[in-house]
Amino acid sequence: MIVDKMEPATRLRTYQDEMLEESLQRNVVVAMDTGSGKTLVAIARIAAELERSSVQQRVWFLAPTVALCQQQAAAIRAHLPAYQTKVLTGQDGVELWTEQELWDAALLNVSVVVSTHAVLRDALTHGFVGMEGLALLVFDEAHHCSGKHPANQIMQNFYFPLYGADPEAVPHILGLSASPVVRANAKGLDVIEANLNARVITPKRYRSVLMEHVHPPSLEKSVYSENLSSVPSALHALENVRCNMDPRMDPFVKEFLQSDDVDSQVYGQKLLLGTKKTFCAEQVSTFCHSSNYIYEELGGWAADWYIWNCLQNFGELIELNEDIMSEWTKAEKLYLVELLGKVQPYVQNPYEVAEIKVSSKAQHLIDLLAAESSPNFRGLVFVKQRVTVAALAELLSIHPKVRGRYNLGTFVGTSMSSKRKFRFADRINLREQQQSLDEFRTGVKNLILGTSVLEEGIDIAACNTVICYEAPENLKSYVQRRGRARMAESRYVIFASESDVRNKPEKFNALEEDMRRAYMDELRKIQALSELEDSEKDDGRTFRITQTGALLTLDNALPHLTHFCAKVVSGVHVDPRPQFTKVEEDLSAETFRIKVILPPTLEPQLRVATSLKVWKSEKNAKKDAAFEVYLNLYRAGLISDNLLPLEIMDPDAPPMNWTDDGPSLVSASELLNPWKLAVSRQEDTHVWHAHLVTVSYSKSESEKMLLLLPDSAGDPADICLYWNETVCYSARLESLQTLEVSPVDLMVAREFTKLLLFSVFGTRMNSTKDDFVALFRPAEIHERPFQEIVKGFQGQKSVLECQSIEPTQMGIIRESSCPGRSLLFHSFETEDSRPSHDLKDAAGEHEVMVKFMKLPKRRDFLHPLKQQEPLNESYTTIHTSPASTCTMDNLPVRYSIFALFIPSILHRCGLFILAKDICQSLLHPLNIGDPKLVQLALTASSTQEEEGDYQRLEFLGDALLKYHTAIRVFYEHPEYPESYLSAEKSRRVANATIAKAALEKGLDKYIIRIPFTGHKWLPSYREDVVKYEETRAKMSRKIVADVVEALIGASYVDGGWSKAQACIDLFMPSNGPAPNAENITTSPSVTGDTPNLSRLENLIGYTFTNKNILLEAVTHASYTGDAHARCYDRLEFLGDAVLDYIITPRLYHHRRADGSTLSHHRMHSIRTAVVNADFLAFCCLTYSLSETSFQVVRDPNEPLGFAKLQETKEFCLWQWMRLSNVGITRTQQAALRRYEQLREEIAAGLERGDEYPWAPLLRLQAEKFFSDLVESVIGAIFMDSRHDLAPCERFVERLGVLGALDRILRDEVQVIHPKERVGIFAGNKKVKYTMEMREGLHHCTLKIGDEVVSTAEGALAEVARTAAAAIAVRSFKTM
């Protein structure tokens, strides 16, 4: 097997050493033949430079193609494994590396970078890489370094300016080129030398050695006849379709002819006359042309195969409705289906034909390959078109004469351009290309079919035959193709037809010279076209950013501007490209001054700029205008210091396109010990806060206890104590006055508390400690001094001594075998009830038995027990034991039962103390009057607290924060387009941003996130809590952010918007001034009478003080009628937040008939239902005002012979939208037609249905601009009214949004989306929506598990999925 992989060489050949020595002395361009080892010279030069240069510098290797970059990097890695080599190309997305830290990270410890020229040029342009940081620049295929090529821009814009300032600071230069013949003459070499600041050299001393290692192939002509096989019927049918296409039936033509617009009709007539190509005509024409070309080049079978393959692919694309066909309208798809359907009957499966018909040219190739077939054969076949590669590969793979003799591969390159138009006739599947080259190098494949992309640089040295199926088009191709045949005794075969004049021997032998002259002629033509541009020397205008070194030039300004516009403008109906127009200022026809106009998403003052100079070339004038407007954008703060669209809001902020995908856990403080806080607040240890605790077991039975705490625990809500699955007691805590407790009473209280706790928790308590933080004593003591009572409660006695004691005075029973287990007394067993086999004592007397129940082991009575089978009504299982083996505590059992509830009661007290502390410390500026509300906001859902958690408050606070932030961003950055505003708002309200602010404030230590379990509970002792040290743990970043939003919500509930705003400013203070509507720049003022605007105001129900705002609110981004207009995108951004703010508090404060509130899930579902784009679009289409008009008709019965017929016309909001894209008008009309069909169904669902009409709303397929218009008007009212919500609410009500909301709340309408409901119903089963295309519709099959539950269809895939889910939901109801 031949291995064509460049192995590490032990030493250079003598001529390579010669070149290396020269390159170490000066900048050089090494000109040696293909296959002579130029790359090895470069690698040796790189190694030498790395050894002598600073570690802060690196080598940058430049190659013209991605494939060549990868190839050269592999060679460098193989020879220099000690150094890190990195490839950077467009495939790595380097154009999105918009921050220095990304470049720094990518280049960290990298010694050699291999990239295309454009990558380095752009990195230098934006200041991410500095020329001074490069030790050596290697230019592969150095002949490219001329004109406007990125290689030359690197030198002219960055190398030479630095060279002029400090010749020692620039990198060394090494160029590599196959042969100076490509540039033809000494003048061309002078240009390359000047541009690269280098001398072109070639081996002289050891040239003979070079010739020993270079193997020029023998040049051969291969003559073929021009006989063609008969035209296939499918091709004939396709040609008939192309020739007989009626332009009047073309959907594209129809649209323009049927338009009311005069310009559109004129354009439609041009289409009819054939002066303009339609989309469908171009598709068919391309298909037909390619088919004919393949037929002429390869013959009938290949044409049949190509047509058959294309139709197969086209059918699959139509069925799958792939994104690459998104630019096709449905009508165009159907029209193409109809046209190609006429070809289908004539198409036969090419693999089922009896005879493979080929052209004489193809037969000539087949014969040549059959004759050359051998184990040592390794060849390339160059063809002209990509489709020819595919067809030829298929032909050679099945033709019996060569089938199986060659292992074929293909290589045609890959287009990375997103601007390339899609043609189904070009969509031919080719084998893995890079894999083909790799396998060719290793000998697995021995024949590659390719296009001209294989000509330059790709290393395929082990090749002995190169066949040009079509003659090279120019000298460059001729030389480059010849260089592919590098093996000894190689052949270079060029096909020529019998009629070709070059077929004569003397002409054929002079082909290279002819091509040389032709190539030079071609260069001269290209040069002539750009001569006018090049003849104008620019004024040297540049703009360099000092901080980064980024450079703006006349050459790069236009690409920068185009990129900026594409980033800030989006939308299917919007052209993001800047517009250029000639300024008419008495200029002659031969000169240009150009004005550039940017899309209306930008501030009016920034949209327009004019070239500073008058230019002879229009292209140069455009560059000038682009330079000026881009400079204005930079000065306005919309361009970063890297001369890129703004990504950073401030030095500490993440980029605008940053996503909140950092670590989900952050280091945070554990929850504060509330008892440490309480103890710290107790200034006098004899002054205690008294609380009356009442535990109610029934209406008539309760236990009251006095609780003494170092700090007040307030009056929390009644505490539910879940005794078991069905029995629930309640505890009420009433705050009393503070008490001064004497030392004796304090000692007695500690003794009683110790008795109380030891009766239940004694096995885990320290018997020597009694400095409890919380003290207890019975609330009512009347018989004798409490100290005596406590003494009587101490100790135990035998159960036998207790047979006459009142049951209420019985204490905890303990068995001698297990004294730590607490048992509840039930009764003594009487003699009558004893069975005959009952136990007797040693004297033969019956043993006294005691019946008891086990005391619950649970310590958490705050959470209900899960239902279990069999259901245990209470802890009532009766156990029996000999009384003689048991003792009884003197402490009455009712106190012990109360002691069971102490952990739960103290837990609630501790939470209140925490909430009170944060109110008095961190939240003190807010003056929140209800600590319970704060406690709720601090409580995460993970605690499962019965009192509730922060989720409802967080839902409210989230909307308030986004409302506040949207207003702030809107007014702080009047120059920002909507995309910048949205990105900045998202950054400010991201979990990471909020959590960081909260952690800096110390909020984390107050967040209640661990559920109370009572597990291993012990009482708190003063000595221990004083020594308590805070600890840290991992906490969810989202929980921290949620708590902040919940506190914002709590502030709003406690004190309205002003207090909520104060809470936001507490955590995330703003450095800018308060929002001021007067700071916002709108479109130019409207003057004079504006009746149309008055009508629009009547429709909206609000009269604008500033009419500019109203105009802006109805101006679509496609509008080009006014260069100073601004579109509604910013107002839509503002209105979206205002609408949420109008809706969300209503949901939070709503109470059902039974007094209950809405869960956060329910609130979210309802809000989604009334603010989603489909519903708002329906409101926009529905909402209208009536105007009266009259129609005058002839009526002989009237005195004047005419009658006035009164008519009422409706006009809607969407009709006022200012636009310039005729496609929007067609879209509006199509939506209106769907609206007329669905209006009754949707209205019935909204007004009377028990389920929200998700499916019909989705079928409406209303474009986003309908809902955007609604929100932009809301934003406009809000802005013009100086933030008065009342007129905004009135407009929202007029639209019907609030009416729909009220109806959903009043009638408990089901608003969960059908797909979500299906997921809920499915539980753990897998839900799968399977889609397929049938007759232009999307068909959906819904499966839950393995069962098909519903099917549906729709014009859109999401419509079909939602419809299938809705059907499934209806079926669930009947189950």
Short mmCIF file of C-alpha atoms in Angstrom, two decimals, residues 918-1087:
data_model
loop_
_atom_site.label_atom_id
_atom_site.label_comp_id
_atom_site.label_asym_id
_atom_site.label_seq_id
_atom_site.Cartn_x
_atom_site.Cartn_y
_atom_site.Cartn_z
CA ILE A 918 -33.91 40.69 57.93
CA CYS A 919 -36.71 43.26 58.08
CA GLN A 920 -34.73 45.16 60.74
CA SER A 921 -31.38 44.82 58.95
CA LEU A 922 -31.03 44.24 55.21
CA LEU A 923 -34.63 45.20 54.37
CA HIS A 924 -34.84 48.03 56.91
CA PRO A 925 -34.94 50.76 54.19
CA LEU A 926 -38.10 49.18 52.83
CA ASN A 927 -40.00 49.42 56.13
CA ILE A 928 -42.05 46.30 55.39
CA GLY A 929 -44.80 46.09 57.97
CA ASP A 930 -45.57 42.38 57.74
CA PRO A 931 -42.64 40.04 58.57
CA LYS A 932 -44.86 37.07 57.74
CA LEU A 933 -44.88 38.21 54.13
CA VAL A 934 -41.09 38.37 54.18
CA GLN A 935 -40.94 34.92 55.76
CA LEU A 936 -43.04 33.59 52.89
CA ALA A 937 -40.72 35.24 50.37
CA LEU A 938 -37.68 33.62 51.99
CA THR A 939 -39.15 30.13 51.93
CA ALA A 940 -38.21 27.92 49.00
CA SER A 941 -40.64 25.33 47.68
CA SER A 942 -38.17 22.61 48.67
CA THR A 943 -39.13 23.19 52.32
CA GLN A 944 -42.68 21.95 51.67
CA GLU A 945 -43.90 24.36 54.32
CA GLU A 946 -47.65 24.13 54.85
CA GLU A 947 -47.78 27.89 55.34
CA GLY A 948 -46.64 28.27 51.75
CA ASP A 949 -43.50 29.25 49.87
CA TYR A 950 -42.21 32.03 47.67
CA GLN A 951 -43.58 30.80 44.33
CA ARG A 952 -46.60 33.10 44.09
CA LEU A 953 -44.61 36.11 45.25
CA GLU A 954 -41.77 35.18 42.88
CA PHE A 955 -44.21 35.07 39.96
CA LEU A 956 -45.36 38.58 40.87
CA GLY A 957 -41.87 39.90 41.54
CA ASP A 958 -40.50 38.50 38.29
CA ALA A 959 -42.99 40.57 36.29
CA LEU A 960 -42.29 43.66 38.42
CA LEU A 961 -38.54 43.32 37.97
CA LYS A 962 -38.81 42.90 34.21
CA TYR A 963 -41.17 45.87 34.04
CA HIS A 964 -38.76 48.02 36.03
CA THR A 965 -35.74 46.82 34.04
CA ALA A 966 -37.41 47.30 30.68
CA ILE A 967 -38.23 50.92 31.56
CA ARG A 968 -34.72 51.52 32.85
CA VAL A 969 -33.02 50.07 29.80
CA PHE A 970 -35.41 51.84 27.45
CA TYR A 971 -34.66 55.28 28.88
CA GLU A 972 -31.00 54.77 29.72
CA HIS A 973 -30.19 53.76 26.15
CA PRO A 974 -32.33 55.74 23.71
CA GLU A 975 -29.84 54.88 20.97
CA TYR A 976 -30.21 51.11 21.38
CA PRO A 977 -32.19 49.10 18.83
CA GLU A 978 -34.63 46.52 20.17
CA SER A 979 -32.19 43.62 19.91
CA TYR A 980 -29.75 45.48 22.16
CA LEU A 981 -32.53 46.39 24.60
CA SER A 982 -33.73 42.80 24.87
CA ALA A 983 -30.21 41.50 25.36
CA GLU A 984 -29.44 44.06 28.04
CA LYS A 985 -32.72 43.41 29.86
CA SER A 986 -32.08 39.67 29.77
CA ARG A 987 -28.64 40.22 31.18
CA ARG A 988 -29.90 42.37 34.03
CA VAL A 989 -32.70 40.03 35.06
CA ALA A 990 -30.73 36.82 34.54
CA ASN A 991 -30.46 34.51 37.53
CA ALA A 992 -26.70 34.97 37.59
CA THR A 993 -26.98 38.76 37.78
CA ILE A 994 -29.65 38.74 40.47
CA ALA A 995 -27.96 36.02 42.50
CA LYS A 996 -24.63 37.84 42.42
CA ALA A 997 -26.26 41.01 43.76
CA ALA A 998 -28.10 39.05 46.45
CA LEU A 999 -24.98 37.25 47.61
CA GLU A 1000 -23.11 40.54 47.85
CA LYS A 1001 -25.89 41.83 50.11
CA GLY A 1002 -25.76 38.71 52.30
CA LEU A 1003 -29.28 37.56 51.51
CA ASP A 1004 -28.20 33.92 51.27
CA LYS A 1005 -28.02 33.44 55.04
CA TYR A 1006 -31.74 34.20 55.33
CA ILE A 1007 -32.96 31.82 52.61
CA ILE A 1008 -35.04 28.96 54.01
CA ARG A 1009 -34.53 26.00 51.73
CA ILE A 1010 -34.05 22.88 53.88
CA PRO A 1011 -37.31 21.14 54.83
CA PHE A 1012 -37.99 20.65 58.52
CA THR A 1013 -37.89 16.96 59.49
CA GLY A 1014 -37.22 17.06 63.24
CA HIS A 1015 -34.71 14.30 62.62
CA LYS A 1016 -32.23 14.09 65.51
CA TRP A 1017 -33.74 17.22 67.00
CA LEU A 1018 -32.13 18.60 70.12
CA PRO A 1019 -33.02 21.69 72.13
CA SER A 1020 -30.88 24.78 71.67
CA TYR A 1021 -28.70 25.85 74.59
CA ARG A 1022 -27.55 29.41 75.14
CA GLU A 1023 -23.93 28.36 75.48
CA ASP A 1024 -24.02 26.54 72.14
CA VAL A 1025 -25.80 29.16 70.07
CA VAL A 1026 -23.46 31.91 71.26
CA LYS A 1027 -20.53 29.88 69.93
CA TYR A 1028 -22.35 29.04 66.69
CA GLU A 1029 -20.26 29.83 63.60
CA GLU A 1030 -21.72 30.36 60.16
CA THR A 1031 -20.94 27.67 57.60
CA ARG A 1032 -21.10 27.68 53.81
CA ALA A 1033 -22.63 25.25 51.38
CA LYS A 1034 -23.70 25.00 47.76
CA MET A 1035 -27.00 26.68 46.93
CA SER A 1036 -28.99 26.81 43.72
CA ARG A 1037 -28.37 30.09 41.93
CA LYS A 1038 -31.98 30.06 40.79
CA ILE A 1039 -33.26 29.83 44.38
CA VAL A 1040 -31.26 32.92 45.33
CA ALA A 1041 -32.64 34.83 42.34
CA ASP A 1042 -36.17 33.59 43.02
CA VAL A 1043 -36.00 34.86 46.61
CA VAL A 1044 -35.00 38.32 45.40
CA GLU A 1045 -37.96 38.36 43.03
CA ALA A 1046 -40.24 37.09 45.81
CA LEU A 1047 -39.05 39.92 48.08
CA ILE A 1048 -39.86 42.37 45.28
CA GLY A 1049 -43.31 40.83 45.12
CA ALA A 1050 -43.68 41.00 48.90
CA SER A 1051 -42.67 44.66 48.87
CA TYR A 1052 -45.32 45.35 46.25
CA VAL A 1053 -48.02 43.60 48.29
CA ASP A 1054 -46.93 45.47 51.40
CA GLY A 1055 -46.61 48.94 49.90
CA GLY A 1056 -47.34 49.08 46.21
CA TRP A 1057 -45.10 49.89 43.27
CA SER A 1058 -42.97 52.47 45.07
CA LYS A 1059 -41.92 49.94 47.69
CA ALA A 1060 -41.30 47.27 45.04
CA GLN A 1061 -39.11 49.73 43.16
CA ALA A 1062 -37.22 50.49 46.36
CA CYS A 1063 -36.61 46.78 46.83
CA ILE A 1064 -35.24 46.47 43.29
CA ASP A 1065 -32.94 49.44 43.87
CA LEU A 1066 -31.80 47.91 47.16
CA PHE A 1067 -30.44 44.83 45.44
CA MET A 1068 -29.65 46.22 42.02
CA PRO A 1069 -29.17 49.98 42.30
CA SER A 1070 -29.07 51.93 39.07
CA ASN A 1071 -26.31 54.42 38.44
CA GLY A 1072 -28.29 56.40 35.91
CA PRO A 1073 -30.95 59.05 36.41
CA ALA A 1074 -34.60 58.24 36.81
CA PRO A 1075 -36.42 57.38 33.56
CA ASN A 1076 -37.41 60.48 31.63
CA ALA A 1077 -39.61 60.26 28.56
CA GLU A 1078 -38.20 63.54 27.28
CA ASN A 1079 -34.80 61.91 26.75
CA ILE A 1080 -36.13 59.65 24.01
CA THR A 1081 -35.64 60.60 20.38
CA THR A 1082 -38.54 59.77 18.11
CA SER A 1083 -39.32 60.38 14.47
CA PRO A 1084 -39.51 64.01 13.26
CA SER A 1085 -42.44 66.07 14.46
CA VAL A 1086 -45.76 65.94 12.65
CA THR A 1087 -47.04 69.35 11.65
#
